mmCIF file of C-alpha atoms in Angstrom:
data_model
loop_
_atom_site.group_PDB
_atom_site.id
_atom_site.type_symbol
_atom_site.label_atom_id
_atom_site.label_comp_id
_atom_site.label_asym_id
_atom_site.label_seq_id
_atom_site.Cartn_x
_atom_site.Cartn_y
_atom_site.Cartn_z
ATOM 1 C CA THR A 1 78.725 100.267 0.321
ATOM 2 C CA VAL A 2 77.769 103.289 -1.734
ATOM 3 C CA GLN A 3 79.294 101.672 -4.827
ATOM 4 C CA LEU A 4 76.901 98.735 -4.469
ATOM 5 C CA ALA A 5 73.989 101.188 -4.319
ATOM 6 C CA LYS A 6 75.262 102.922 -7.459
ATOM 7 C CA ILE A 7 75.810 99.651 -9.358
ATOM 8 C CA LEU A 8 72.326 98.403 -8.473
ATOM 9 C CA ALA A 9 70.650 101.673 -9.493
ATOM 10 C CA ALA A 10 72.473 101.770 -12.826
ATOM 11 C CA THR A 11 72.037 98.082 -13.639
ATOM 12 C CA PHE A 12 68.353 97.866 -12.864
ATOM 13 C CA GLN A 13 67.728 101.346 -14.336
ATOM 14 C CA TRP A 14 66.037 102.710 -11.265
ATOM 15 C CA GLY A 15 64.963 106.306 -11.510
ATOM 16 C CA LEU A 16 66.932 108.105 -8.817
ATOM 17 C CA ILE A 17 64.952 109.656 -6.017
ATOM 18 C CA LYS A 18 66.119 112.649 -4.036
ATOM 19 C CA PRO A 19 64.086 113.430 -0.931
ATOM 20 C CA LEU A 20 64.526 116.774 0.779
ATOM 21 C CA GLU A 21 66.383 115.237 3.721
ATOM 22 C CA SER A 22 68.708 112.300 4.170
ATOM 23 C CA ARG A 23 67.551 109.494 6.374
ATOM 24 C CA PHE A 24 71.191 108.821 7.339
ATOM 25 C CA THR A 25 73.463 111.059 9.389
ATOM 26 C CA ASP A 26 76.524 110.163 7.291
ATOM 27 C CA VAL A 27 74.973 110.708 3.832
ATOM 28 C CA PRO A 28 74.557 114.458 3.323
ATOM 29 C CA ALA A 29 71.649 115.493 1.106
ATOM 30 C CA ASP A 30 74.015 117.574 -1.043
ATOM 31 C CA SER A 31 76.478 114.725 -1.749
ATOM 32 C CA TRP A 32 76.795 112.822 -5.041
ATOM 33 C CA MET A 33 75.941 109.557 -3.272
ATOM 34 C CA PHE A 34 72.679 110.767 -1.737
ATOM 35 C CA PRO A 35 70.281 109.813 -4.580
ATOM 36 C CA TYR A 36 71.916 106.388 -5.039
ATOM 37 C CA VAL A 37 71.685 105.539 -1.357
ATOM 38 C CA GLU A 38 68.119 106.810 -1.016
ATOM 39 C CA THR A 39 67.028 104.929 -4.142
ATOM 40 C CA ALA A 40 68.610 101.629 -3.081
ATOM 41 C CA VAL A 41 67.021 101.919 0.359
ATOM 42 C CA ALA A 42 63.619 102.899 -1.056
ATOM 43 C CA ARG A 43 63.766 99.874 -3.386
ATOM 44 C CA GLY A 44 64.469 97.615 -0.412
ATOM 45 C CA ALA A 45 67.844 96.548 -1.777
ATOM 46 C CA MET A 46 69.846 98.055 1.066
ATOM 47 C CA GLU A 47 69.324 99.409 4.539
ATOM 48 C CA GLY A 48 71.189 101.436 7.076
ATOM 49 C CA TYR A 49 72.248 100.675 10.612
ATOM 50 C CA GLU A 50 70.281 101.043 13.829
ATOM 51 C CA ASP A 51 72.386 104.053 14.826
ATOM 52 C CA GLY A 52 71.010 106.058 11.873
ATOM 53 C CA THR A 53 74.080 105.674 9.664
ATOM 54 C CA PHE A 54 74.578 104.078 6.254
ATOM 55 C CA ARG A 55 78.382 103.787 6.448
ATOM 56 C CA PRO A 56 78.886 104.541 2.748
ATOM 57 C CA ASN A 57 82.635 103.976 2.756
ATOM 58 C CA THR A 58 82.518 100.584 4.434
ATOM 59 C CA ALA A 59 83.686 97.591 2.398
ATOM 60 C CA VAL A 60 80.801 95.426 1.202
ATOM 61 C CA PRO A 61 80.791 91.824 2.449
ATOM 62 C CA TRP A 62 79.392 89.085 0.195
ATOM 63 C CA SER A 63 76.501 88.583 2.590
ATOM 64 C CA ALA A 64 75.339 92.170 1.907
ATOM 65 C CA VAL A 65 75.632 91.704 -1.869
ATOM 66 C CA VAL A 66 73.563 88.528 -1.708
ATOM 67 C CA ARG A 67 70.988 90.194 0.515
ATOM 68 C CA SER A 68 70.654 93.092 -1.921
ATOM 69 C CA LEU A 69 70.210 90.819 -4.932
ATOM 70 C CA ALA A 70 67.802 88.581 -3.045
ATOM 71 C CA GLN A 71 65.682 91.578 -2.113
ATOM 72 C CA VAL A 72 65.688 92.963 -5.655
ATOM 73 C CA GLU A 73 64.811 89.569 -7.132
ATOM 74 C CA HIS A 74 62.417 88.594 -4.306
ATOM 75 C CA TRP A 75 64.472 85.523 -3.434
ATOM 76 C CA ASP A 76 64.056 86.011 0.307
ATOM 77 C CA ARG A 77 60.866 83.944 0.136
ATOM 78 C CA ALA A 78 62.570 81.059 -1.643
ATOM 79 C CA THR A 79 63.151 77.716 -0.023
ATOM 80 C CA PHE A 80 66.283 77.801 2.095
ATOM 81 C CA ARG A 81 69.068 75.996 0.256
ATOM 82 C CA ALA A 82 72.171 77.604 1.744
ATOM 83 C CA TRP A 83 73.755 74.231 2.372
ATOM 84 C CA LEU A 84 75.013 74.465 -1.222
ATOM 85 C CA PHE A 85 77.631 76.755 0.273
ATOM 86 C CA LEU A 86 79.839 74.687 2.522
ATOM 87 C CA ASP A 87 80.375 77.488 5.034
ATOM 88 C CA ALA A 88 76.853 78.947 5.168
ATOM 89 C CA PRO A 89 75.618 78.245 8.686
ATOM 90 C CA VAL A 90 71.871 78.186 9.168
ATOM 91 C CA GLY A 91 72.174 80.853 11.852
ATOM 92 C CA HIS A 92 74.003 83.418 9.703
ATOM 93 C CA TRP A 93 71.861 86.546 9.148
ATOM 94 C CA SER A 94 72.195 86.251 5.361
ATOM 95 C CA ALA A 95 71.218 82.570 5.213
ATOM 96 C CA LYS A 96 67.648 83.170 4.065
ATOM 97 C CA TYR A 97 68.929 85.219 1.127
ATOM 98 C CA MET A 98 71.493 82.686 -0.051
ATOM 99 C CA SER A 99 69.011 80.280 -1.604
ATOM 100 C CA GLY A 100 68.359 82.500 -4.590
ATOM 101 C CA VAL A 101 71.957 83.180 -5.411
ATOM 102 C CA SER A 102 72.943 79.564 -4.800
ATOM 103 C CA LYS A 103 70.732 78.673 -7.761
ATOM 104 C CA LEU A 104 73.068 80.621 -9.994
ATOM 105 C CA ALA A 105 76.611 80.162 -8.824
ATOM 106 C CA THR A 106 78.854 79.692 -5.888
ATOM 107 C CA VAL A 107 80.896 82.686 -4.887
ATOM 108 C CA SER A 108 84.191 80.813 -4.938
ATOM 109 C CA GLU A 109 85.560 77.878 -6.874
ATOM 110 C CA ASP A 110 86.060 75.832 -3.712
ATOM 111 C CA GLY A 111 82.323 75.842 -2.930
ATOM 112 C CA PHE A 112 82.554 78.245 -0.021
ATOM 113 C CA PHE A 113 80.547 81.431 0.315
ATOM 114 C CA TYR A 114 82.811 83.375 2.692
ATOM 115 C CA PRO A 115 79.927 85.632 3.821
ATOM 116 C CA ASN A 116 82.152 88.082 5.683
ATOM 117 C CA SER A 117 84.804 88.505 2.986
ATOM 118 C CA GLN A 118 84.837 91.713 0.966
ATOM 119 C CA ALA A 119 83.357 91.839 -2.519
ATOM 120 C CA ASN A 120 84.975 94.126 -5.062
ATOM 121 C CA ARG A 121 83.186 95.932 -7.896
ATOM 122 C CA ALA A 122 84.274 93.381 -10.506
ATOM 123 C CA GLN A 123 82.913 90.490 -8.437
ATOM 124 C CA ILE A 124 79.669 92.346 -7.744
ATOM 125 C CA SER A 125 79.289 93.130 -11.438
ATOM 126 C CA GLN A 126 79.926 89.494 -12.381
ATOM 127 C CA MET A 127 77.274 88.270 -9.963
ATOM 128 C CA ILE A 128 74.742 90.828 -11.217
ATOM 129 C CA TYR A 129 75.545 89.815 -14.808
ATOM 130 C CA THR A 130 74.890 86.195 -13.873
ATOM 131 C CA VAL A 131 71.546 87.189 -12.349
ATOM 132 C CA ILE A 132 70.553 89.132 -15.470
ATOM 133 C CA MET A 133 71.548 86.289 -17.795
ATOM 134 C CA HIS A 134 69.626 83.810 -15.658
ATOM 135 C CA LYS A 135 66.538 86.019 -15.842
ATOM 136 C CA ALA A 136 66.913 86.277 -19.635
ATOM 137 C CA GLU A 137 67.121 82.491 -19.954
ATOM 138 C CA GLU A 138 64.008 82.074 -17.824
ATOM 139 C CA ALA A 139 62.133 84.604 -19.969
ATOM 140 C CA GLU A 140 62.918 82.928 -23.305
ATOM 141 C CA PRO A 141 60.005 80.985 -24.778
ATOM 142 C CA PRO A 142 60.524 77.237 -25.092
ATOM 143 C CA ASP A 143 61.846 75.934 -28.402
ATOM 144 C CA ARG A 144 59.159 74.899 -30.818
ATOM 145 C CA ASP A 145 59.487 72.210 -33.401
ATOM 146 C CA ASP A 146 58.471 74.133 -36.537
ATOM 147 C CA ASP A 147 57.969 70.904 -38.513
ATOM 148 C CA HIS A 148 54.995 70.005 -36.345
ATOM 149 C CA ASN A 149 53.593 73.496 -35.715
ATOM 150 C CA GLY A 150 53.304 72.649 -32.048
ATOM 151 C CA GLN A 151 51.298 69.477 -32.799
ATOM 152 C CA GLU A 152 52.372 65.901 -32.519
#
């Protein structure tokens, strides 16, 4: 989990924050992970558990990766389209976040999302790369026909 926080902070070039105290009982304020966790939480990309823990050494499921990217990219308000993933039930907690990532790619070649399966750093990095490339394509100005100077 802490690796996802670190990848997000580095990729999106977030300035790391370091409050005086940790909001989580299992993330000491003097640990290397503290600023990454606090920054990801402050940015709304991640959150802890109701028991006051962050569980930094827990494996990251795909549903958490998608939630983080959806929060960062503000996809949680998008129209629900999770049916593009064959195994994304409407009732799954991550369903409202899947619509944004489903615009870009499916998580597996067979069309399934596998929301509870673990995501490794390479897979997380590939998905973030896809998000960044998609954003770059959206930001490019439309092609102009120079022969007509924009006129017909």
